Coordinates of C-alpha atoms in Angstrom, one line a residue:
M1 CA 20.0 16.0 9.1
T2 CA 16.7 14.3 9.5
S3 CA 16.1 11.0 7.8
S4 CA 13.1 9.0 6.8
Y5 CA 14.4 5.7 5.4
P6 CA 12.1 3.4 3.5
A7 CA 10.8 0.7 5.8
A8 CA 11.6 -2.8 4.5
L9 CA 8.3 -4.5 5.5
P10 CA 5.9 -2.1 3.7
L11 CA 8.2 -2.2 0.6
L12 CA 8.2 -6.0 0.6
I13 CA 4.5 -6.3 1.1
G14 CA 4.0 -3.8 -1.8
I15 CA 6.4 -5.6 -4.1
V16 CA 4.7 -9.0 -3.5
A17 CA 1.2 -7.6 -3.8
A18 CA 2.0 -5.7 -7.0
A19 CA 3.8 -8.6 -8.5
V20 CA 1.0 -11.0 -7.8
T21 CA -1.5 -8.5 -9.2
A22 CA 0.6 -8.1 -12.4
F23 CA 0.9 -11.9 -12.8
G24 CA -2.9 -12.3 -12.3
L25 CA -3.8 -9.5 -14.7
T26 CA -1.5 -10.9 -17.4
G27 CA -2.9 -14.4 -16.9
Y28 CA -6.4 -12.9 -17.4
G29 CA -5.6 -10.4 -20.2
F30 CA -4.2 -12.7 -22.9
P31 CA -6.8 -15.4 -22.7
A32 CA -9.6 -12.8 -22.5
I33 CA -8.5 -11.4 -25.8
G34 CA -8.2 -14.8 -27.3
R35 CA -11.7 -15.9 -26.3
G36 CA -13.3 -13.1 -28.2
G37 CA -16.9 -12.0 -27.6
R38 CA -18.3 -8.7 -26.8
G39 CA -15.7 -6.4 -25.2
A40 CA -13.0 -9.0 -25.1
V41 CA -10.3 -6.8 -26.6
A42 CA -11.2 -4.0 -24.2
R43 CA -11.3 -6.4 -21.2
G44 CA -8.0 -8.0 -22.1
G45 CA -6.4 -4.7 -22.9
A46 CA -7.5 -3.2 -19.6
A47 CA -6.0 -6.2 -17.7
L48 CA -2.7 -5.9 -19.6
A49 CA -2.5 -2.1 -19.1
G50 CA -3.2 -2.7 -15.4
A51 CA -0.4 -5.4 -15.3
L52 CA 2.0 -2.9 -16.9
A53 CA 1.1 -0.3 -14.3
A54 CA 1.7 -2.9 -11.5
L55 CA 5.1 -3.9 -13.0
A56 CA 6.1 -0.2 -13.1
Y57 CA 5.1 0.1 -9.4
V58 CA 7.2 -3.0 -8.6
W59 CA 10.1 -1.4 -10.4
G60 CA 9.8 1.8 -8.3
L61 CA 9.5 -0.1 -5.0
M62 CA 12.4 -2.3 -5.9
S63 CA 14.5 0.9 -6.6
L64 CA 13.7 2.0 -3.1
F65 CA 14.3 -1.4 -1.5
L66 CA 17.6 -2.1 -3.4
D67 CA 19.2 1.2 -2.5
E68 CA 21.8 -0.6 -0.5
S69 CA 24.1 2.4 -0.4
G70 CA 21.8 4.3 1.9
T71 CA 19.6 7.3 1.4
A72 CA 22.5 9.8 1.8
Q73 CA 24.5 8.0 -0.9
A74 CA 21.5 8.0 -3.2
C75 CA 21.1 11.7 -2.8
Q76 CA 24.8 12.2 -3.5
D77 CA 24.7 10.0 -6.6
A78 CA 21.6 11.8 -7.9
N79 CA 23.1 15.3 -7.7
A80 CA 26.6 15.7 -6.2
S81 CA 26.6 19.5 -6.6
L82 CA 23.4 19.9 -4.5
Y83 CA 24.3 17.2 -1.9
G84 CA 25.9 19.6 0.4
Q85 CA 22.6 21.4 0.9
V86 CA 20.6 18.3 1.8
S87 CA 18.9 18.6 5.1
G88 CA 16.7 15.6 5.1
Y89 CA 14.9 12.9 3.0
S90 CA 11.3 12.0 2.3
V91 CA 10.0 8.7 1.1
S92 CA 6.8 8.1 -0.8
Y93 CA 5.3 4.7 -1.5
L94 CA 2.6 5.8 -3.9
P95 CA 4.1 6.8 -6.2
P96 CA 7.4 5.4 -5.2
A97 CA 9.8 8.2 -4.7
L98 CA 12.8 9.3 -2.6
D99 CA 13.2 13.1 -2.4
C100 CA 16.3 14.7 -1.0
R101 CA 15.1 17.9 0.8
M102 CA 17.5 20.9 0.7
S103 CA 17.9 23.5 3.5
S104 CA 16.8 26.1 1.0
G105 CA 13.4 24.6 0.8
G106 CA 13.6 22.7 -2.5
S107 CA 14.1 19.0 -3.2
Y108 CA 15.3 16.7 -5.9
P109 CA 14.5 13.1 -6.7
A110 CA 16.9 10.2 -6.1
A111 CA 16.9 6.3 -6.4
V112 CA 13.7 5.9 -8.4
P113 CA 13.7 6.5 -12.2
G114 CA 11.7 9.6 -13.1
F115 CA 9.8 8.0 -15.9
L116 CA 8.0 5.4 -13.7
T117 CA 5.3 7.7 -12.3
P118 CA 4.1 8.9 -15.8
V119 CA 4.2 5.3 -17.0
M120 CA 2.1 4.1 -14.0
T121 CA -0.3 7.0 -14.4
G122 CA -0.7 6.5 -18.1
C123 CA -1.2 2.8 -17.9
T124 CA -3.7 3.2 -15.1
M125 CA -5.7 5.7 -17.1
I126 CA -5.7 3.4 -20.1
A127 CA -6.8 0.4 -18.0
V128 CA -9.7 2.4 -16.5
T129 CA -10.8 3.7 -19.9
L130 CA -10.7 0.2 -21.5
A131 CA -12.5 -1.3 -18.5
L132 CA -15.3 1.3 -18.9
I133 CA -15.4 0.6 -22.6
A134 CA -15.7 -3.2 -21.9
V135 CA -18.5 -2.6 -19.4
A136 CA -20.4 -0.4 -21.9
E137 CA -19.8 -3.0 -24.7
H138 CA -21.0 -5.8 -22.4
R139 CA -24.2 -3.9 -21.4
R140 CA -25.0 -3.0 -25.0
I141 CA -28.3 -4.7 -26.0
P142 CA -27.9 -6.7 -29.1
R143 CA -30.2 -6.0 -32.0
V144 CA -32.7 -8.8 -32.5
E145 CA -33.9 -9.3 -36.0
A146 CA -37.5 -10.1 -36.6
P147 CA -38.2 -13.8 -37.4
G148 CA -38.4 -14.5 -41.1
R149 CA -36.1 -11.8 -42.3

């Protein structure tokens, strides 16, 4: 049975970087909305959606890091009926995932909640869309009224 355990150092670096990013984006997002101005809601919303995506990423990495029982136990806990067919493990850091590979060629997920990848993807798409809207709103040339009107 081959094994590819999650490495602690990359996980810790990813957790710290994503947590700092989430904290910074949250610190920017709420005041940006409060300041107002052109594109403020889109800027702040993009920052907050990015912060949510970063927090979901932290959750996924923490799920890998906190799997104290070991990879084999995580595979057994995820699906006890298929555990006898497990021939190896694969770990992904982006998106965070632990897959239990079976000798028959398939695999099944373990340790990381399945909803995190769609949450990260959706929040990232919302953040990018709102950021593009904010840029377009900021570049929009204001209409200048003629003097005396």
